[in-house]
PDB file of C-alpha atoms in Angstrom:
ATOM      1  CA  UNK D 132     118.915 129.556  85.217  1.00  0.00           C
ATOM      2  CA  UNK D 133     118.939 125.880  84.270  1.00  0.00           C
ATOM      3  CA  UNK D 134     118.923 123.170  86.911  1.00  0.00           C
ATOM      4  CA  UNK D 135     121.365 120.364  86.140  1.00  0.00           C
ATOM      5  CA  UNK D 136     121.431 117.104  88.047  1.00  0.00           C
ATOM      6  CA  UNK D 137     124.747 115.297  88.367  1.00  0.00           C
ATOM      7  CA  UNK D 138     123.328 111.758  88.607  1.00  0.00           C
ATOM      8  CA  UNK D 139     125.509 109.234  90.410  1.00  0.00           C
ATOM      9  CA  UNK D 140     124.586 106.012  88.626  1.00  0.00           C
ATOM     10  CA  UNK D 141     126.169 103.441  90.938  1.00  0.00           C
ATOM     11  CA  UNK D 142     124.833 102.291  94.295  1.00  0.00           C
ATOM     12  CA  UNK D 143     127.624  99.785  94.895  1.00  0.00           C
ATOM     13  CA  UNK D 144     129.335  99.869  98.325  1.00  0.00           C
ATOM     14  CA  UNK D 145     132.854 101.302  98.026  1.00  0.00           C
ATOM     15  CA  UNK D 146     132.030 102.840  94.635  1.00  0.00           C
ATOM     16  CA  UNK D 147     134.513 105.135  92.914  1.00  0.00           C
ATOM     17  CA  UNK D 148     131.606 107.113  91.505  1.00  0.00           C
ATOM     18  CA  UNK D 149     131.069 109.138  94.642  1.00  0.00           C
ATOM     19  CA  UNK D 150     134.461 110.869  94.261  1.00  0.00           C
ATOM     20  CA  UNK D 151     133.839 111.327  90.529  1.00  0.00           C
ATOM     21  CA  UNK D 152     130.371 112.826  91.036  1.00  0.00           C
ATOM     22  CA  UNK D 153     131.638 115.258  93.684  1.00  0.00           C
ATOM     23  CA  UNK D 154     134.511 116.257  91.379  1.00  0.00           C
ATOM     24  CA  UNK D 155     132.088 116.901  88.501  1.00  0.00           C
ATOM     25  CA  UNK D 156     129.634 118.821  90.683  1.00  0.00           C
ATOM     26  CA  UNK D 157     132.356 120.932  92.324  1.00  0.00           C
ATOM     27  CA  UNK D 158     133.866 121.913  88.965  1.00  0.00           C
ATOM     28  CA  UNK D 159     130.422 122.664  87.566  1.00  0.00           C
ATOM     29  CA  UNK D 160     129.398 124.853  90.510  1.00  0.00           C
ATOM     30  CA  UNK D 161     132.548 126.983  90.053  1.00  0.00           C
ATOM     31  CA  UNK D 162     131.254 127.964  86.610  1.00  0.00           C
ATOM     32  CA  UNK D 163     128.296 129.845  88.110  1.00  0.00           C
ATOM     33  CA  UNK D 164     126.216 129.396  84.947  1.00  0.00           C
ATOM     34  CA  UNK D 165     123.516 127.025  86.253  1.00  0.00           C
ATOM     35  CA  UNK D 166     122.265 125.361  89.401  1.00  0.00           C
ATOM     36  CA  UNK D 167     124.102 122.060  89.806  1.00  0.00           C
ATOM     37  CA  UNK D 168     122.909 119.378  92.191  1.00  0.00           C
ATOM     38  CA  UNK D 169     124.260 115.954  93.045  1.00  0.00           C
ATOM     39  CA  UNK D 170     121.548 113.311  92.654  1.00  0.00           C
ATOM     40  CA  UNK D 171     122.649 110.025  94.228  1.00  0.00           C
ATOM     41  CA  UNK D 172     120.533 107.002  93.254  1.00  0.00           C
ATOM     42  CA  UNK D 173     121.374 105.524  96.636  1.00  0.00           C
ATOM     43  CA  UNK D 174     119.222 108.221  98.288  1.00  0.00           C
ATOM     44  CA  UNK D 175     116.075 107.097  96.439  1.00  0.00           C
ATOM     45  CA  UNK D 176     116.033 103.399  97.401  1.00  0.00           C
ATOM     46  CA  UNK D 177     114.205 102.471  94.208  1.00  0.00           C
ATOM     47  CA  UNK D 178     114.797  98.738  94.307  1.00  0.00           C
ATOM     48  CA  UNK D 179     113.413  96.874  91.317  1.00  0.00           C
ATOM     49  CA  UNK D 180     110.732  98.497  89.226  1.00  0.00           C
ATOM     50  CA  UNK D 181     107.561  97.859  91.217  1.00  0.00           C
ATOM     51  CA  UNK D 182     104.954 100.184  89.714  1.00  0.00           C
ATOM     52  CA  UNK D 183     101.964  98.266  88.335  1.00  0.00           C
ATOM     53  CA  UNK D 184     101.263 100.732  85.503  1.00  0.00           C
ATOM     54  CA  UNK D 185     103.574 101.648  82.650  1.00  0.00           C
ATOM     55  CA  UNK D 186     105.709 104.698  83.534  1.00  0.00           C
ATOM     56  CA  UNK D 187     104.321 106.596  80.511  1.00  0.00           C
ATOM     57  CA  UNK D 188     100.981 106.739  82.357  1.00  0.00           C
ATOM     58  CA  UNK D 189     102.521 108.729  85.231  1.00  0.00           C
ATOM     59  CA  UNK D 190     100.248 107.050  87.794  1.00  0.00           C
ATOM     60  CA  UNK D 191     102.658 106.185  90.551  1.00  0.00           C
ATOM     61  CA  UNK D 192     101.589 104.278  93.653  1.00  0.00           C
ATOM     62  CA  UNK D 193     104.813 104.128  95.607  1.00  0.00           C
ATOM     63  CA  UNK D 194     106.327 106.987  97.574  1.00  0.00           C
ATOM     64  CA  UNK D 195     109.869 106.243  96.319  1.00  0.00           C
ATOM     65  CA  UNK D 196     108.658 106.627  92.724  1.00  0.00           C
ATOM     66  CA  UNK D 197     106.868 109.873  93.521  1.00  0.00           C
ATOM     67  CA  UNK D 198     110.040 111.273  95.127  1.00  0.00           C
ATOM     68  CA  UNK D 199     112.135 110.164  92.134  1.00  0.00           C
ATOM     69  CA  UNK D 200     109.596 111.653  89.729  1.00  0.00           C
ATOM     70  CA  UNK D 201     109.595 114.984  91.569  1.00  0.00           C
ATOM     71  CA  UNK D 202     113.407 115.145  91.509  1.00  0.00           C
ATOM     72  CA  UNK D 203     113.785 114.347  87.797  1.00  0.00           C
ATOM     73  CA  UNK D 204     110.866 116.666  86.924  1.00  0.00           C
ATOM     74  CA  UNK D 205     112.613 119.531  88.718  1.00  0.00           C
ATOM     75  CA  UNK D 206     115.726 119.266  86.533  1.00  0.00           C
ATOM     76  CA  UNK D 207     116.351 120.641  83.044  1.00  0.00           C
ATOM     77  CA  UNK D 208     119.396 118.579  82.159  1.00  0.00           C
ATOM     78  CA  UNK D 209     121.733 115.895  83.466  1.00  0.00           C
ATOM     79  CA  UNK D 210     125.309 114.775  83.659  1.00  0.00           C
ATOM     80  CA  UNK D 211     125.284 111.054  84.315  1.00  0.00           C
ATOM     81  CA  UNK D 212     128.270 109.627  86.171  1.00  0.00           C
ATOM     82  CA  UNK D 213     128.521 105.936  85.365  1.00  0.00           C
ATOM     83  CA  UNK D 214     130.949 103.091  85.807  1.00  0.00           C
ATOM     84  CA  UNK D 215     131.250 100.369  83.217  1.00  0.00           C
ATOM     85  CA  UNK D 216     130.306  96.931  84.545  1.00  0.00           C
ATOM     86  CA  UNK D 217     130.629  94.022  82.118  1.00  0.00           C
ATOM     87  CA  UNK D 218     130.677  96.360  79.105  1.00  0.00           C
ATOM     88  CA  UNK D 219     127.550  98.303  80.111  1.00  0.00           C
ATOM     89  CA  UNK D 220     126.156 100.549  82.808  1.00  0.00           C
ATOM     90  CA  UNK D 221     124.864  99.400  86.225  1.00  0.00           C
ATOM     91  CA  UNK D 222     121.481  97.774  86.668  1.00  0.00           C
ATOM     92  CA  UNK D 223     120.574 100.339  89.344  1.00  0.00           C
ATOM     93  CA  UNK D 224     120.907 103.104  86.750  1.00  0.00           C
ATOM     94  CA  UNK D 225     118.850 101.206  84.162  1.00  0.00           C
ATOM     95  CA  UNK D 226     116.190 100.621  86.770  1.00  0.00           C
ATOM     96  CA  UNK D 227     116.143 104.320  87.735  1.00  0.00           C
ATOM     97  CA  UNK D 228     115.689 105.283  84.087  1.00  0.00           C
ATOM     98  CA  UNK D 229     112.887 102.737  83.636  1.00  0.00           C
ATOM     99  CA  UNK D 230     110.885 103.981  86.635  1.00  0.00           C
ATOM    100  CA  UNK D 231     109.913 107.166  84.764  1.00  0.00           C
ATOM    101  CA  UNK D 232     109.076 108.304  81.257  1.00  0.00           C
ATOM    102  CA  UNK D 233     107.676 111.813  80.725  1.00  0.00           C
ATOM    103  CA  UNK D 234     109.966 113.259  83.393  1.00  0.00           C
ATOM    104  CA  UNK D 235     112.987 112.543  81.137  1.00  0.00           C
ATOM    105  CA  UNK D 236     111.462 113.897  77.905  1.00  0.00           C
ATOM    106  CA  UNK D 237     112.957 116.887  76.084  1.00  0.00           C
ATOM    107  CA  UNK D 238     115.941 117.283  78.349  1.00  0.00           C
ATOM    108  CA  UNK D 239     119.672 117.043  77.671  1.00  0.00           C
ATOM    109  CA  UNK D 240     122.309 114.726  79.102  1.00  0.00           C
ATOM    110  CA  UNK D 241     126.074 114.421  79.111  1.00  0.00           C
ATOM    111  CA  UNK D 242     128.307 111.719  80.543  1.00  0.00           C
ATOM    112  CA  UNK D 243     131.249 111.132  82.811  1.00  0.00           C
ATOM    113  CA  UNK D 244     132.284 107.493  82.632  1.00  0.00           C
ATOM    114  CA  UNK D 245     134.889 105.578  84.558  1.00  0.00           C
ATOM    115  CA  UNK D 246     136.337 102.120  84.286  1.00  0.00           C
ATOM    116  CA  UNK D 247     139.173 100.179  82.746  1.00  0.00           C
ATOM    117  CA  UNK D 248     139.111 102.345  79.621  1.00  0.00           C
ATOM    118  CA  UNK D 249     136.738 105.198  80.446  1.00  0.00           C
ATOM    119  CA  UNK D 250     133.357 103.431  80.076  1.00  0.00           C
ATOM    120  CA  UNK D 251     132.740 103.964  76.336  1.00  0.00           C
ATOM    121  CA  UNK D 252     130.404 100.972  76.004  1.00  0.00           C
ATOM    122  CA  UNK D 253     128.373 101.982  79.061  1.00  0.00           C
ATOM    123  CA  UNK D 254     127.966 105.475  77.644  1.00  0.00           C
ATOM    124  CA  UNK D 255     127.041 104.113  74.222  1.00  0.00           C
ATOM    125  CA  UNK D 256     124.325 101.958  75.779  1.00  0.00           C
ATOM    126  CA  UNK D 257     123.056 104.912  77.806  1.00  0.00           C
ATOM    127  CA  UNK D 258     122.827 107.044  74.663  1.00  0.00           C
ATOM    128  CA  UNK D 259     120.546 104.458  73.074  1.00  0.00           C
ATOM    129  CA  UNK D 260     118.218 104.111  76.072  1.00  0.00           C
ATOM    130  CA  UNK D 261     118.072 107.862  76.707  1.00  0.00           C
ATOM    131  CA  UNK D 262     117.205 108.437  73.057  1.00  0.00           C
ATOM    132  CA  UNK D 263     114.143 106.244  73.564  1.00  0.00           C
ATOM    133  CA  UNK D 264     113.219 108.459  76.526  1.00  0.00           C
ATOM    134  CA  UNK D 265     113.497 111.571  74.303  1.00  0.00           C
ATOM    135  CA  UNK D 266     116.651 112.813  76.008  1.00  0.00           C
ATOM    136  CA  UNK D 267     119.139 114.613  73.760  1.00  0.00           C
ATOM    137  CA  UNK D 268     122.635 113.379  74.524  1.00  0.00           C
ATOM    138  CA  UNK D 269     125.617 115.608  73.824  1.00  0.00           C
ATOM    139  CA  UNK D 270     128.598 114.431  71.805  1.00  0.00           C
ATOM    140  CA  UNK D 271     131.410 115.252  74.225  1.00  0.00           C
ATOM    141  CA  UNK D 272     132.009 112.953  77.190  1.00  0.00           C
ATOM    142  CA  UNK D 273     134.573 112.396  79.922  1.00  0.00           C
ATOM    143  CA  UNK D 274     136.231 108.986  80.172  1.00  0.00           C
ATOM    144  CA  UNK D 275     138.230 108.294  83.331  1.00  0.00           C
ATOM    145  CA  UNK D 276     140.574 105.327  83.519  1.00  0.00           C
ATOM    146  CA  UNK D 277     140.931 103.178  86.620  1.00  0.00           C
ATOM    147  CA  UNK D 278     144.596 102.678  85.618  1.00  0.00           C
ATOM    148  CA  UNK D 279     145.598 106.341  85.395  1.00  0.00           C
ATOM    149  CA  UNK D 280     142.985 108.524  87.102  1.00  0.00           C
ATOM    150  CA  UNK D 281     142.565 106.257  90.147  1.00  0.00           C
ATOM    151  CA  UNK D 282     146.117 104.900  90.487  1.00  0.00           C
ATOM    152  CA  UNK D 283     146.659 106.502  93.917  1.00  0.00           C
ATOM    153  CA  UNK D 284     143.186 107.630  94.974  1.00  0.00           C
ATOM    154  CA  UNK D 285     141.054 109.686  92.612  1.00  0.00           C
ATOM    155  CA  UNK D 286     143.346 112.161  90.872  1.00  0.00           C
ATOM    156  CA  UNK D 287     141.995 112.883  87.401  1.00  0.00           C
ATOM    157  CA  UNK D 288     144.311 114.229  84.736  1.00  0.00           C
ATOM    158  CA  UNK D 289     143.877 117.984  84.277  1.00  0.00           C
ATOM    159  CA  UNK D 290     142.733 117.458  80.679  1.00  0.00           C
ATOM    160  CA  UNK D 291     139.533 115.935  82.079  1.00  0.00           C
ATOM    161  CA  UNK D 292     138.530 119.337  83.493  1.00  0.00           C
ATOM    162  CA  UNK D 293     138.610 120.816  79.991  1.00  0.00           C
ATOM    163  CA  UNK D 294     136.582 117.887  78.661  1.00  0.00           C
ATOM    164  CA  UNK D 295     134.026 118.257  81.479  1.00  0.00           C
ATOM    165  CA  UNK D 296     133.657 121.941  80.642  1.00  0.00           C
ATOM    166  CA  UNK D 297     132.908 121.016  77.021  1.00  0.00           C
ATOM    167  CA  UNK D 298     130.279 118.531  78.224  1.00  0.00           C
ATOM    168  CA  UNK D 299     128.703 121.173  80.466  1.00  0.00           C
ATOM    169  CA  UNK D 300     128.736 123.787  77.675  1.00  0.00           C
ATOM    170  CA  UNK D 301     126.827 121.391  75.426  1.00  0.00           C
ATOM    171  CA  UNK D 302     124.435 120.236  78.158  1.00  0.00           C
ATOM    172  CA  UNK D 303     123.514 123.843  78.969  1.00  0.00           C
ATOM    173  CA  UNK D 304     123.092 124.792  75.304  1.00  0.00           C
ATOM    174  CA  UNK D 305     120.854 121.819  74.587  1.00  0.00           C
ATOM    175  CA  UNK D 306     119.009 122.108  77.902  1.00  0.00           C
ATOM    176  CA  UNK D 307     118.185 125.740  77.085  1.00  0.00           C
ATOM    177  CA  UNK D 308     117.177 124.955  73.508  1.00  0.00           C
ATOM    178  CA  UNK D 309     114.820 122.187  74.658  1.00  0.00           C
ATOM    179  CA  UNK D 310     113.218 124.246  77.448  1.00  0.00           C
ATOM    180  CA  UNK D 311     110.341 125.557  75.254  1.00  0.00           C
ATOM    181  CA  UNK D 312     109.343 121.962  74.439  1.00  0.00           C
ATOM    182  CA  UNK D 313     108.887 121.236  78.136  1.00  0.00           C
ATOM    183  CA  UNK D 314     106.318 124.006  78.479  1.00  0.00           C
TER     184      UNK D 314
END
């Protein structure tokens, strides 16, 4: 059974992403087709990249990096929950990606974005960076609008559940297909 991390990409106080990540994880778990785990960047206290060697070397000095490495290594695929800040994704998420290299390779990722218009630019930027980390990104994505899906608390339109299921179907298919490359 594949292990899929639902990565909460914002560490901002009062973030909307926590409700979104729990929604995505809860819907995913109901499927019963993989192990789904919420991975909150806030729990790893990465700070700014502080490893003296390039991440591709895999020689980590700091305990927070070793913990982060172990978590990402243990997962086969990801669904990244990201807000859109100033037409891109949060610095904390970029930093978390940059801390590691080989741990991301030959895995699959899908996206749940939220913001004024569903975070399309943030997701586009993530696709580019993840491609450089040898992560296969799936074509479907969920885009939640602050104006409609958060108008009175977090109440996503029911169509988003269908879209999330398409994302998860693709993430599992690609995660399984890439498994032999990971050894």
